[in-house]
Coordinates of C-alpha atoms and ligand atoms in Angstrom, one line a residue:
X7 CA -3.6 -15.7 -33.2
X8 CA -3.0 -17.6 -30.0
X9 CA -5.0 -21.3 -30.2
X10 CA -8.4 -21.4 -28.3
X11 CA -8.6 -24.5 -26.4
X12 CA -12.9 -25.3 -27.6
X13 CA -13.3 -27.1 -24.3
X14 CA -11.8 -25.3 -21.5
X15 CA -12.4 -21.4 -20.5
X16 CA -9.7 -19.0 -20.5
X17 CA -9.4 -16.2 -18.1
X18 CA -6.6 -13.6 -18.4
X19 CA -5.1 -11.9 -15.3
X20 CA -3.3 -8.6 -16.5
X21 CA -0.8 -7.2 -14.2
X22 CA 2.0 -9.7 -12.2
X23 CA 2.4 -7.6 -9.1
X24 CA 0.9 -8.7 -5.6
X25 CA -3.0 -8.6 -6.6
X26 CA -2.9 -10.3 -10.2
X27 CA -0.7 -12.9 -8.6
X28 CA -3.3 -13.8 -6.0
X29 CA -5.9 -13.5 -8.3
X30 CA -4.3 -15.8 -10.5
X31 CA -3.7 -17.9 -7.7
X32 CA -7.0 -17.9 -6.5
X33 CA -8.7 -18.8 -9.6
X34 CA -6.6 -21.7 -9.8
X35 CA -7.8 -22.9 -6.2
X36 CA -11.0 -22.7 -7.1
X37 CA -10.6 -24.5 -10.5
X38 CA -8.8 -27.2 -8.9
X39 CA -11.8 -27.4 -6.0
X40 CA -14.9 -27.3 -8.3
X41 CA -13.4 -28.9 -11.2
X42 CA -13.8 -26.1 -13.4
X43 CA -12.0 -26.6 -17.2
X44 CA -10.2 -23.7 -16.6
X45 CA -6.7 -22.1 -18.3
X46 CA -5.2 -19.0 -16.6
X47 CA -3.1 -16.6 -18.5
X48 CA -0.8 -14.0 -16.7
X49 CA 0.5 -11.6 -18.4
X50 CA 3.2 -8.7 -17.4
X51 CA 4.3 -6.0 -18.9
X52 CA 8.0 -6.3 -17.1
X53 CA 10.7 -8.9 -17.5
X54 CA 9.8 -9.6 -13.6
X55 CA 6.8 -10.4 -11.4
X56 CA 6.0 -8.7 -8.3
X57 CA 5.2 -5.1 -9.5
X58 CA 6.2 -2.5 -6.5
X59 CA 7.4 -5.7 -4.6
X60 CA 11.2 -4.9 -5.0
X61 CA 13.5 -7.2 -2.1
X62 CA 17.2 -6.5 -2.7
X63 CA 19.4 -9.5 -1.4
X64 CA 23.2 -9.3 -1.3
X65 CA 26.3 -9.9 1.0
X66 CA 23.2 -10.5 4.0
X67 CA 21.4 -7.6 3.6
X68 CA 17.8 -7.7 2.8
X69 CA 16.9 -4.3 1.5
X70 CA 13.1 -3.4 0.2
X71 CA 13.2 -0.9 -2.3
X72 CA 9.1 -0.6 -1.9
X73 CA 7.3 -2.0 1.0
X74 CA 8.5 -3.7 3.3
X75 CA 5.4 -5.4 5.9
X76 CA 2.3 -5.4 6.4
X77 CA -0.5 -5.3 8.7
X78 CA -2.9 -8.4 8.8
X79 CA -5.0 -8.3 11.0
X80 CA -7.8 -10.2 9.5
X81 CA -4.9 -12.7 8.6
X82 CA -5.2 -12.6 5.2
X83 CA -1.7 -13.2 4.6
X84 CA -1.2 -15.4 6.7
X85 CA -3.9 -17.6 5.5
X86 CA -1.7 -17.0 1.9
X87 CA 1.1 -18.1 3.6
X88 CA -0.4 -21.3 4.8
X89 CA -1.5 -22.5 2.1
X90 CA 2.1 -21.3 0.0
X91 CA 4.1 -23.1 3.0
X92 CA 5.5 -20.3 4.0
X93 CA 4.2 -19.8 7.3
X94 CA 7.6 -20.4 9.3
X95 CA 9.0 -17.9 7.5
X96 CA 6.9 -14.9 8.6
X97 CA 8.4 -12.7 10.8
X98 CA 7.3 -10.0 12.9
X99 CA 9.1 -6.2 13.6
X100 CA 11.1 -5.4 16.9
X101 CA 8.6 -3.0 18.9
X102 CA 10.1 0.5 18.9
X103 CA 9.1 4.1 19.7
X104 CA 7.7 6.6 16.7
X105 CA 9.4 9.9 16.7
X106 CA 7.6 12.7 14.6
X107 CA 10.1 15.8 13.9
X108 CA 8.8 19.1 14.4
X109 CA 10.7 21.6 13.5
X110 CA 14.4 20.9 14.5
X111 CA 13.0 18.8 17.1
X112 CA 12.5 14.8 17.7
X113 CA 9.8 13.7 20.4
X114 CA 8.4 10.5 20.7
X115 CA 4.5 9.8 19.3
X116 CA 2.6 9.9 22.8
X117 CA 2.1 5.9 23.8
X118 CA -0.9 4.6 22.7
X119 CA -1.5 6.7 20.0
X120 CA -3.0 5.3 17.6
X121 CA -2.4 6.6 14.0
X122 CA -0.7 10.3 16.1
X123 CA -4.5 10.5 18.0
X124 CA -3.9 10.8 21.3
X125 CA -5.9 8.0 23.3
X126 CA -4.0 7.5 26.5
X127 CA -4.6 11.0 28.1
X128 CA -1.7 11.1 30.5
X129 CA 0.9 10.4 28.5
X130 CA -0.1 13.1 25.9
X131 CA -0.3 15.4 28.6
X132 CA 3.4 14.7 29.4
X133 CA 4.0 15.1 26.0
X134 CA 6.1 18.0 24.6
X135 CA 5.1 18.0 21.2
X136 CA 1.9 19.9 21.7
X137 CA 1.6 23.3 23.6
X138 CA -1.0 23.4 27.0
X139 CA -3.3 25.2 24.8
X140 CA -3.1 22.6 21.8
X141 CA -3.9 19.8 24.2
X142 CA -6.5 20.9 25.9
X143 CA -8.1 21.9 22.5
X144 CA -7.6 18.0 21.4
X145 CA -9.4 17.1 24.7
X146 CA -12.3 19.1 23.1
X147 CA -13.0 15.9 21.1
X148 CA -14.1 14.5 24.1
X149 CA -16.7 17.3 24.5
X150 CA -17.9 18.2 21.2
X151 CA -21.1 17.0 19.7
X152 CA -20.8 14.3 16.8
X153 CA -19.2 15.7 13.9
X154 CA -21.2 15.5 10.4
X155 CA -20.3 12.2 9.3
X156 CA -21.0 12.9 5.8
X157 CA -17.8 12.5 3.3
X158 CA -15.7 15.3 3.4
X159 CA -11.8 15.4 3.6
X160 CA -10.4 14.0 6.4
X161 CA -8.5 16.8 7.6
X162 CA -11.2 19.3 7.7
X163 CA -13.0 16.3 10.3
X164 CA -9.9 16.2 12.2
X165 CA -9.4 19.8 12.7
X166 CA -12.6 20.0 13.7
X167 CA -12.2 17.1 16.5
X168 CA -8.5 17.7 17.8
X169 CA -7.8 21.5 16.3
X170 CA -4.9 22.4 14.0
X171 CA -1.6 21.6 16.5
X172 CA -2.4 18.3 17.2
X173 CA -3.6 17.9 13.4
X174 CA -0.4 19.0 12.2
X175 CA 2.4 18.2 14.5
X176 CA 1.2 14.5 15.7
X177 CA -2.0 12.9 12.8
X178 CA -1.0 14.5 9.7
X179 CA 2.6 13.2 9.9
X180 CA 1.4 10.1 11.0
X181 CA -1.1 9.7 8.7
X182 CA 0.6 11.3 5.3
X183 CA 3.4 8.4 5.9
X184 CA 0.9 5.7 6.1
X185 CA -1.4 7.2 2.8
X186 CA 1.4 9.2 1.0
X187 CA -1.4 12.0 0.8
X188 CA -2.6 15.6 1.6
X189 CA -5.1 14.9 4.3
X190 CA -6.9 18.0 3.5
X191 CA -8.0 16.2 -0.5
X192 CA -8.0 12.5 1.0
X193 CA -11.5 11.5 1.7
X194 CA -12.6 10.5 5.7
X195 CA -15.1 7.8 4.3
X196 CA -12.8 6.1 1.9
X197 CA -9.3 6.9 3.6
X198 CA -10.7 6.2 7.7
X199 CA -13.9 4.9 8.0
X200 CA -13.6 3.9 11.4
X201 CA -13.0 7.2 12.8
X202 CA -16.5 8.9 11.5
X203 CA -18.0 5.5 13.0
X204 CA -16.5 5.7 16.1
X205 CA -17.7 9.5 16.2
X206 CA -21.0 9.0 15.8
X207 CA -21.0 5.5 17.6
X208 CA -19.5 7.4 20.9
X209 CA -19.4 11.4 20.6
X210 CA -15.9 11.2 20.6
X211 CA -13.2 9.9 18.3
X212 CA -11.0 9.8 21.3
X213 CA -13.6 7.2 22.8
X214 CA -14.5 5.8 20.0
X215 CA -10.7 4.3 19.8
X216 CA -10.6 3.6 23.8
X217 CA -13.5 1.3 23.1
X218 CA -11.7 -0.6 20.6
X219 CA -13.9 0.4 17.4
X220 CA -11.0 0.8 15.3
X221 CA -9.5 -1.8 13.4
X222 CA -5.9 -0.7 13.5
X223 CA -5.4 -0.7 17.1
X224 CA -1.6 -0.2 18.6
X225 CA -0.3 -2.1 16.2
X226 CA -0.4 1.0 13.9
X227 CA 2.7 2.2 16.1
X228 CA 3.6 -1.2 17.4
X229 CA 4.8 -4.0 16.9
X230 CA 2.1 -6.4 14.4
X231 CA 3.9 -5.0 11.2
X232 CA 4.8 -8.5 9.4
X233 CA 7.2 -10.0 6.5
X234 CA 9.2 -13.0 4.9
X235 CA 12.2 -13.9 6.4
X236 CA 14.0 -13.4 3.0
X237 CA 11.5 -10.3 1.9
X238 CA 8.6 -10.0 0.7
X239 CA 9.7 -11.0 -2.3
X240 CA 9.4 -15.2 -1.0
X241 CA 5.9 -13.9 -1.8
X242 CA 6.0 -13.8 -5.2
X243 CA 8.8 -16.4 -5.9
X244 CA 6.0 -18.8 -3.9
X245 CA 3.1 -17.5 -5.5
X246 CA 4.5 -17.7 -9.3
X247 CA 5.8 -21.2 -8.4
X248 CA 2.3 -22.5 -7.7
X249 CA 1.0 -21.5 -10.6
X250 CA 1.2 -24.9 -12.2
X251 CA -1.7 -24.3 -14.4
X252 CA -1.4 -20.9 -14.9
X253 CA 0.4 -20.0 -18.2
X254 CA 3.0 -17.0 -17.4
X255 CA 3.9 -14.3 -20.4
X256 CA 6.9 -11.6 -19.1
X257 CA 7.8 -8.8 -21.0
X258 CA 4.5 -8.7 -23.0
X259 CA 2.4 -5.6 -22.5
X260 CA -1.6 -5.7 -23.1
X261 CA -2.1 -3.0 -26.1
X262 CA -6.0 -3.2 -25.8
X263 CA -8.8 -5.0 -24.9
X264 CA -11.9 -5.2 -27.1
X265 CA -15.0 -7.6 -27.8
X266 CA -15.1 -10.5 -30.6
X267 CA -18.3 -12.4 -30.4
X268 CA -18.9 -13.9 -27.4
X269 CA -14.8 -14.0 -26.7
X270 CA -13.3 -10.9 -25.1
X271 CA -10.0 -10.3 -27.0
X272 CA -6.5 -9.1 -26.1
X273 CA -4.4 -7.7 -28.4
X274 CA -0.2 -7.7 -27.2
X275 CA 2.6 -5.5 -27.8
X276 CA 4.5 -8.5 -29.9
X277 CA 1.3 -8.5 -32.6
X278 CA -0.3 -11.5 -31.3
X279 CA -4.0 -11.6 -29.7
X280 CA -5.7 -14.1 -27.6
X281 CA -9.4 -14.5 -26.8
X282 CA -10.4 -15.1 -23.8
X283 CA -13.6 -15.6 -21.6
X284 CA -12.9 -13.7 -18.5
X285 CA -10.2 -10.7 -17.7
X286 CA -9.0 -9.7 -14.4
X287 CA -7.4 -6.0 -15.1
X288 CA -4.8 -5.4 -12.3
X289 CA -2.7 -3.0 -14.0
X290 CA -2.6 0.2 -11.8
X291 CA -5.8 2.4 -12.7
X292 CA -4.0 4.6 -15.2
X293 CA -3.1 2.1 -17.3
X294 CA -6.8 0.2 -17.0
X295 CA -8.2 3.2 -18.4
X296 CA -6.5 3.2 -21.4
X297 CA -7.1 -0.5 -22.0
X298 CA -10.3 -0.8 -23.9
X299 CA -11.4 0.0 -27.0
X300 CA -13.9 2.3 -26.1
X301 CA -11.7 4.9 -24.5
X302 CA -13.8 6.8 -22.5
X303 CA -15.2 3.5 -20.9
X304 CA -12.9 4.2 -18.5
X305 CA -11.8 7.7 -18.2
X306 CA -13.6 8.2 -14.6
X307 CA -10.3 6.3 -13.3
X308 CA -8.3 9.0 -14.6
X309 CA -9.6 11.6 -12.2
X310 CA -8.3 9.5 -9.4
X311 CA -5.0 11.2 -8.7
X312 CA -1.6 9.3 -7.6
X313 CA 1.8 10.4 -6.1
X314 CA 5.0 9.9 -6.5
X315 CA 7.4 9.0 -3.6
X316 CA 10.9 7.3 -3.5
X317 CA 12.5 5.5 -1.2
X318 CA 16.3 5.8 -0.1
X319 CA 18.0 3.2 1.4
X320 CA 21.8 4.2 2.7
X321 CA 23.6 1.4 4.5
X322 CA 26.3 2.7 7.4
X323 CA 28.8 1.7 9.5
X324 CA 27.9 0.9 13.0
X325 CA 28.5 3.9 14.6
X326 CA 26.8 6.6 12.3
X327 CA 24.4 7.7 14.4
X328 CA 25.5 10.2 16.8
X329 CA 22.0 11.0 18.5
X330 CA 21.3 9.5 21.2
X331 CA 18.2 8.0 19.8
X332 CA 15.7 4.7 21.3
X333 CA 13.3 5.1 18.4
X334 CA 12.7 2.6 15.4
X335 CA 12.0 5.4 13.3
X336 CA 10.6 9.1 12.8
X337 CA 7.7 10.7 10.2
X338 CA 8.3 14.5 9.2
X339 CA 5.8 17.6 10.3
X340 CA 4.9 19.4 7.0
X341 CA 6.2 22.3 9.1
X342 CA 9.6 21.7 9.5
X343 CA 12.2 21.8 6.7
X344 CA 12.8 18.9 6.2
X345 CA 12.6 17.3 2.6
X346 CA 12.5 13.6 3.7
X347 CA 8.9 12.3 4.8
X348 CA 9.8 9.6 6.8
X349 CA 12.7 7.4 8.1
X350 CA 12.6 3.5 9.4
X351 CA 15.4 2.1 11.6
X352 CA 15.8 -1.4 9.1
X353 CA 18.8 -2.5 11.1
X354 CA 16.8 -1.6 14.6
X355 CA 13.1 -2.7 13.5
X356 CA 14.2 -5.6 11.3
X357 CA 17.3 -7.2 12.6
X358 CA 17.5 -10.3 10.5
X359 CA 17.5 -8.2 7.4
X360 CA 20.7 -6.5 8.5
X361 CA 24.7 -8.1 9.7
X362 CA 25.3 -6.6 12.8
X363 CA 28.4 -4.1 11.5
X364 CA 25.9 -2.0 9.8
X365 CA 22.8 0.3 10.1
X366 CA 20.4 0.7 7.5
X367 CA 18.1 4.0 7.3
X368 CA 15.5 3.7 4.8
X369 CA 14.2 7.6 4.1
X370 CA 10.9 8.7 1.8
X371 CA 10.8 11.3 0.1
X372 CA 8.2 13.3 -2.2
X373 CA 5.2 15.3 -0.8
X374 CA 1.6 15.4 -1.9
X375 CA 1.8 18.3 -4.2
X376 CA 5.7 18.4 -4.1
X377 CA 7.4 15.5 -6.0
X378 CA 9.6 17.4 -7.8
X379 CA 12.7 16.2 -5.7
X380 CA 11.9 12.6 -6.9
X381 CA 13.0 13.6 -10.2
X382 CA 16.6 15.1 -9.0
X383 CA 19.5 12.2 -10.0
X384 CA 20.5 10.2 -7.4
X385 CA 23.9 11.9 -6.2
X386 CA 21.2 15.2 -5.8
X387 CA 18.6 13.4 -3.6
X388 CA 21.7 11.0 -1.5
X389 CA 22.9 14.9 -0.4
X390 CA 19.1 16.4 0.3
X391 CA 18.5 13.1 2.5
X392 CA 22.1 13.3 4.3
X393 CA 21.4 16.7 5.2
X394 CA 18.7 16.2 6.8
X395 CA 19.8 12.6 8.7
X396 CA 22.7 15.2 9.9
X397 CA 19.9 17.2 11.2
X398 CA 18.0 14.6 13.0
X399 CA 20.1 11.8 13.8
X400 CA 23.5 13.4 13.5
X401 CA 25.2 11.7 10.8
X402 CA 28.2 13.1 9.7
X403 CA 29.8 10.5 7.8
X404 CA 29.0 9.4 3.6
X405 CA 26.9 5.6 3.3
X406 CA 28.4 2.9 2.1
X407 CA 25.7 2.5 -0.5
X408 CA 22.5 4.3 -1.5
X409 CA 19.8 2.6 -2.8
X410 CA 17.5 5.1 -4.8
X411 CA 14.0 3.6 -5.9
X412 CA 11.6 5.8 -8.0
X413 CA 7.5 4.8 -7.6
X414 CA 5.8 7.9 -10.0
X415 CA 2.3 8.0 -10.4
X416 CA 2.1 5.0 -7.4
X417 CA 0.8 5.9 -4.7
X418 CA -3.5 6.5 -5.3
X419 CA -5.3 8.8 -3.6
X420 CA -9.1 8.0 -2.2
X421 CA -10.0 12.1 -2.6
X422 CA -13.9 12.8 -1.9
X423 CA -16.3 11.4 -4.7
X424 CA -13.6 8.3 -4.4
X425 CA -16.2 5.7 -4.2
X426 CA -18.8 7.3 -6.5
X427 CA -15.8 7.3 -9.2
X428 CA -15.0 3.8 -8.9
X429 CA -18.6 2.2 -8.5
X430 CA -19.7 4.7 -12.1
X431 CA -16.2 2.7 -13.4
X432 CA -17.1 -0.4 -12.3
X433 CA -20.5 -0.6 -13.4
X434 CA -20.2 0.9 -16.9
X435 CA -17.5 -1.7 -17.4
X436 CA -19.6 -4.9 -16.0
X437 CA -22.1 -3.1 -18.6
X438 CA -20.0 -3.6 -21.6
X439 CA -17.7 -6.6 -20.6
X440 CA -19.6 -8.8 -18.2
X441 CA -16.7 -11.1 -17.4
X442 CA -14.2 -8.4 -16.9
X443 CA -13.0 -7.2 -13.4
X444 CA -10.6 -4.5 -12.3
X445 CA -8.5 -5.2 -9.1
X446 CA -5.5 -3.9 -7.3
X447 CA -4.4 -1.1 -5.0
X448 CA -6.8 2.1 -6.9
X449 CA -10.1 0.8 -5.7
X450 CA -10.8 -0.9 -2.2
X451 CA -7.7 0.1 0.0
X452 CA -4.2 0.3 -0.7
X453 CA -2.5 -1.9 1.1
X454 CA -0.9 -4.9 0.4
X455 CA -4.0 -6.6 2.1
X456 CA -6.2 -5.2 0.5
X457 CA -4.8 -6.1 -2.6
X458 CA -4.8 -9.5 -1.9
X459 CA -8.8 -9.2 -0.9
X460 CA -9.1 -7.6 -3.9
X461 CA -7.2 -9.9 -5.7
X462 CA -9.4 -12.8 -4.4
X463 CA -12.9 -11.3 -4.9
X464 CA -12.2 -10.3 -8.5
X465 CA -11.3 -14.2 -9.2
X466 CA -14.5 -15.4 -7.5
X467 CA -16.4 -12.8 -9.4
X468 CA -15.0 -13.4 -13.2
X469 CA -15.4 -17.1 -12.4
X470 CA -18.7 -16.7 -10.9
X471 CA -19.6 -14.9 -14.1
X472 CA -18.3 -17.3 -16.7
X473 CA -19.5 -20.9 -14.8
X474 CA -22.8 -19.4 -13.3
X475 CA -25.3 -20.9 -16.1
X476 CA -23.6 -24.8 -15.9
X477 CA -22.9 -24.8 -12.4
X478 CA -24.6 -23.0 -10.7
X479 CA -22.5 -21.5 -8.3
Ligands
FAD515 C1 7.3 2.9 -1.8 C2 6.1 2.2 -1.4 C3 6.0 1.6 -0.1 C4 4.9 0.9 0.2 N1 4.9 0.4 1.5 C5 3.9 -0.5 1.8 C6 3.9 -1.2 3.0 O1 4.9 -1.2 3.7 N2 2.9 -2.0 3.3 C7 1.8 -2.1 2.5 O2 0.8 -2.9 2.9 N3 1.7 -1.5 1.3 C8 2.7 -0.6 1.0 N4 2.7 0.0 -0.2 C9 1.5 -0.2 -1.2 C10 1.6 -1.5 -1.9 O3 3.0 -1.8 -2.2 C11 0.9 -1.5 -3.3 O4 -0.4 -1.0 -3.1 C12 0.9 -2.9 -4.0 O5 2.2 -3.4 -4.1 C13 0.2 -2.7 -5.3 O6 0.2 -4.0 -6.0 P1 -0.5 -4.2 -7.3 O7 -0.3 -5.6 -7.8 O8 -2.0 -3.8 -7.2 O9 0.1 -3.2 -8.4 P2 1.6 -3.2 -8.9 O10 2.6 -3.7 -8.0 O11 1.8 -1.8 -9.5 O12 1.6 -4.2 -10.1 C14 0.9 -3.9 -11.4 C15 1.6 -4.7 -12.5 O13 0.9 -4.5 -13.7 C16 1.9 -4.4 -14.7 N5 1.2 -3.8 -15.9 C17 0.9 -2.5 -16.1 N6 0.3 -2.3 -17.3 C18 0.3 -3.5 -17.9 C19 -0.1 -3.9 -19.2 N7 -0.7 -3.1 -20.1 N8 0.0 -5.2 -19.5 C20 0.6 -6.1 -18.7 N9 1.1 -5.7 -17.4 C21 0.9 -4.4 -17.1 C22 3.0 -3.6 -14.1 O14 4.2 -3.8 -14.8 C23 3.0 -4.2 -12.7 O15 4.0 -5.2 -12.6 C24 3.8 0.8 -0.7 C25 3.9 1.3 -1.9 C26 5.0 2.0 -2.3 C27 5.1 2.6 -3.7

């Protein structure tokens, strides 16, 4: 058994991607600023921290296997950054068009759409995505009484605002690349708040977003996507580096988690056990569940489902693309037949990344309720995804490279009862283990963002717990 310093108070963080890195990092801070005797222990299950944080750099390509930005728009990246010293190296996208692919066909995302709903009224009218009759049903939005705002899945409330054309050929594209989800089992409440606010806040969604209650804004389509200037992985080189007081355990997986005395205590794959005063579990839900001693503590989390997607990165020569084509990128109608989801530009939205010789198309691929093509071998899903870049972009030559990247079971989805699942978790767990916190990408939003909040508000929360009585914070 692992020494217990008598002094100080341990907390473990479980988990080294994005959100057990901050929280690490942010229970340090506040250690460091109120003095606290404090040790931190990371621990992660992989040889390598970062989690779905996967940058690929060779011969001057930067390639992200998993995400590649992120939206800040209440800057709490960049306030990470700041404080990391890596500010100058954040970067913004090149602003590019959205084409969505309906059937054979690629037309641009009206402008000003935000998230595929239509808010500036003349250019969806020019738009040819959408039949006469399909627009002016959208329009009805503007009409309509206020939709019940009560929880229910978010594309039975859209259908009901815009009709099934728009919701099909411009938001559920739009929206299923963003979420990785079937909008008819995601949840409006937990997946887009706003929208049920801005309907009951204006009559109209439409309005709702033309009055600027929607977080998002253009930069859903636009150009406020952000990164590092060597990936995202600067992130967690610069977060693991300032975690002088932190000490770091790769390749050691967390068995289980039980009680001993007034200790919480870990027990690790390699036999050895450490007790600790606070935990901060952010494993992805799946494996939180299974954690604890008590199993069923848990097992609400396991009826929050999660997809599997993959990304496929092909580098080509210059000249590959035979369409004549001004957009950064396209998202997939579930209509047409195409097997890929989505397809970014790297080369056009993210210049630096990629020498000048080359273009970079970065595809995703596996469907809400059809991953089965994730688990084809690489040389199968490189020919699904050429076919259809032949298709839509008119590539007729092989890549240079192809850069498969699995993510099973990664991807949650906030389905109705979303919240009421995670609050029953959370408070039967604060019941049992008082200084133990989940965090990470299953519970409050997942973005990287958001696991970064989350991150942060599980540190102040297990430190909160453990100091409260001596100092009263
Ligand atoms: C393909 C893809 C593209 C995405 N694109 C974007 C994007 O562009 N922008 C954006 O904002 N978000 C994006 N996301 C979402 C975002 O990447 C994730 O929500 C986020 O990275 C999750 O971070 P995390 O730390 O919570 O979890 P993870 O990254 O999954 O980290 C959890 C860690 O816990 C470890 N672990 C598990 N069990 C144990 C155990 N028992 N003991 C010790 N360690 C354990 C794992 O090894 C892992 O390293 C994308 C996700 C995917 C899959």
């Amino acid at each position: 058994m692992i020494d217990v310093t008598e002094q100080k108070r341990r907390v473990a963080v479980i988990g080294g991607g994005i959100t057990g890195l901050t929280a690490a990092f942010y229970l340090q801070q506040q250690a460091k600023n109120q003095k606290l005797p404090l040790e931190i222990v990371l621990i992660e299950a992989s040889h390598r921290l970062g989690g779905k944080i996967q940058t690929l750099r060779k011969d001057n390509f930067i390639i992200e296997r998993g995400p590649d930005s992120f939206l800040d728009q209440e800057q709490v990246i960049e306030e990470l950054a700041k404080q990391l010293g890596l500010e100058d190296q954040l970067i913004s996208d090149v602003p590019g068009k959205t084409y969505v692919a309906v059937n054979k066909q690629l037309s641009p995302i009206p402008e000003g759409s935000i998230l595929g709903i239509p808010t500036k009224m003349i250019s969806f009218a020019k738009s040819d995505i959408i039949s006469w009759s399909g627009k002016v049903r959208a329009t009805c939005d503007l009409l309509l009484p206020p939709s019940n705002v009560k929880d229910q899945s978010l594309g039975g409330f859209l259908r009901k605002r815009f009709g099934e054309e728009v919701v099909e050929n411009l938001i559920e594209p739009v929206v299923s690349g963003t979420y990785s989800g079937d909008i008819d089992q995601l949840s409006l409440h937990e997946t887009l708040p706003n929208l049920a606010e801005a309907c009951l806040k204006y009559r109209s969604v439409i309005r709702g977003i033309q009055k600027g209650n929607f977080h998002l804004k253009e930069g859903t389509l636009k150009s406020t996507f952000k990164t590092f200037e060597h990936g995202l992985e600067s992130l967690i080189y610069a977060l693991e580096k300032s975690l002088e007081m932190a000490i770091l355990y790769k390749g050691v997986r967390v068995k289980k988690i039980s009680k001993m005395q007034d200790k919480v205590l870990l027990l690790l794959n390699n036999q050895n056990s450490i007790p600790v005063d606070g935990v901060i579990v952010a494993t992805p839900h799946q494996a939180a569940s299974k954690l604890f001693e008590h199993e069923e503590l848990l097992n609400g989390l396991l009826d929050i489902p999660a997809n599997t997607i993959a990304t496929v990165s092909m580098i080509f020569s210059q000249n590959a693309i035979k369409k004549k084509f001004d957009g950064n990128g396209f998202v997939v109608s579930r209509n047409s037949d195409y097997s890929i989801t989505a397809c970014s530009l790297i080369h056009k939205k993210w210049p630096h990344a990629i020498p000048k010789e080359y273009v970079v198309l970065k595809s995703y691929i596996g469907r809400s309720g059809d991953e089965s093509i994730v688990e084809l071998s690489d040389n199968e899903i490189e020919k699904v995804v050429l076919q259809d870049l032949h298709s839509t972009l008119k590539i007729n030559e092989k890549p240079i490279t192809t850069i498969v990247s699995r993510f099973k079971k990664a991807m949650p989805q906030y389905t109705i009862g979303h919240r009421k699942r995670v609050d029953q978790a959370k408070k039967a767990l604060h019941a049992a283990y008082p200084t133990v916190r989940l965090a990470g990408n299953s519970y409050e939003g997942i973005s990287l963002t958001d696991c970064i909040i989350s991150g942060k508000k599980a540190a102040t929360e297990v430190l909160t717990s453990i100091f409260q009585t001596e100092l009263y914070l």
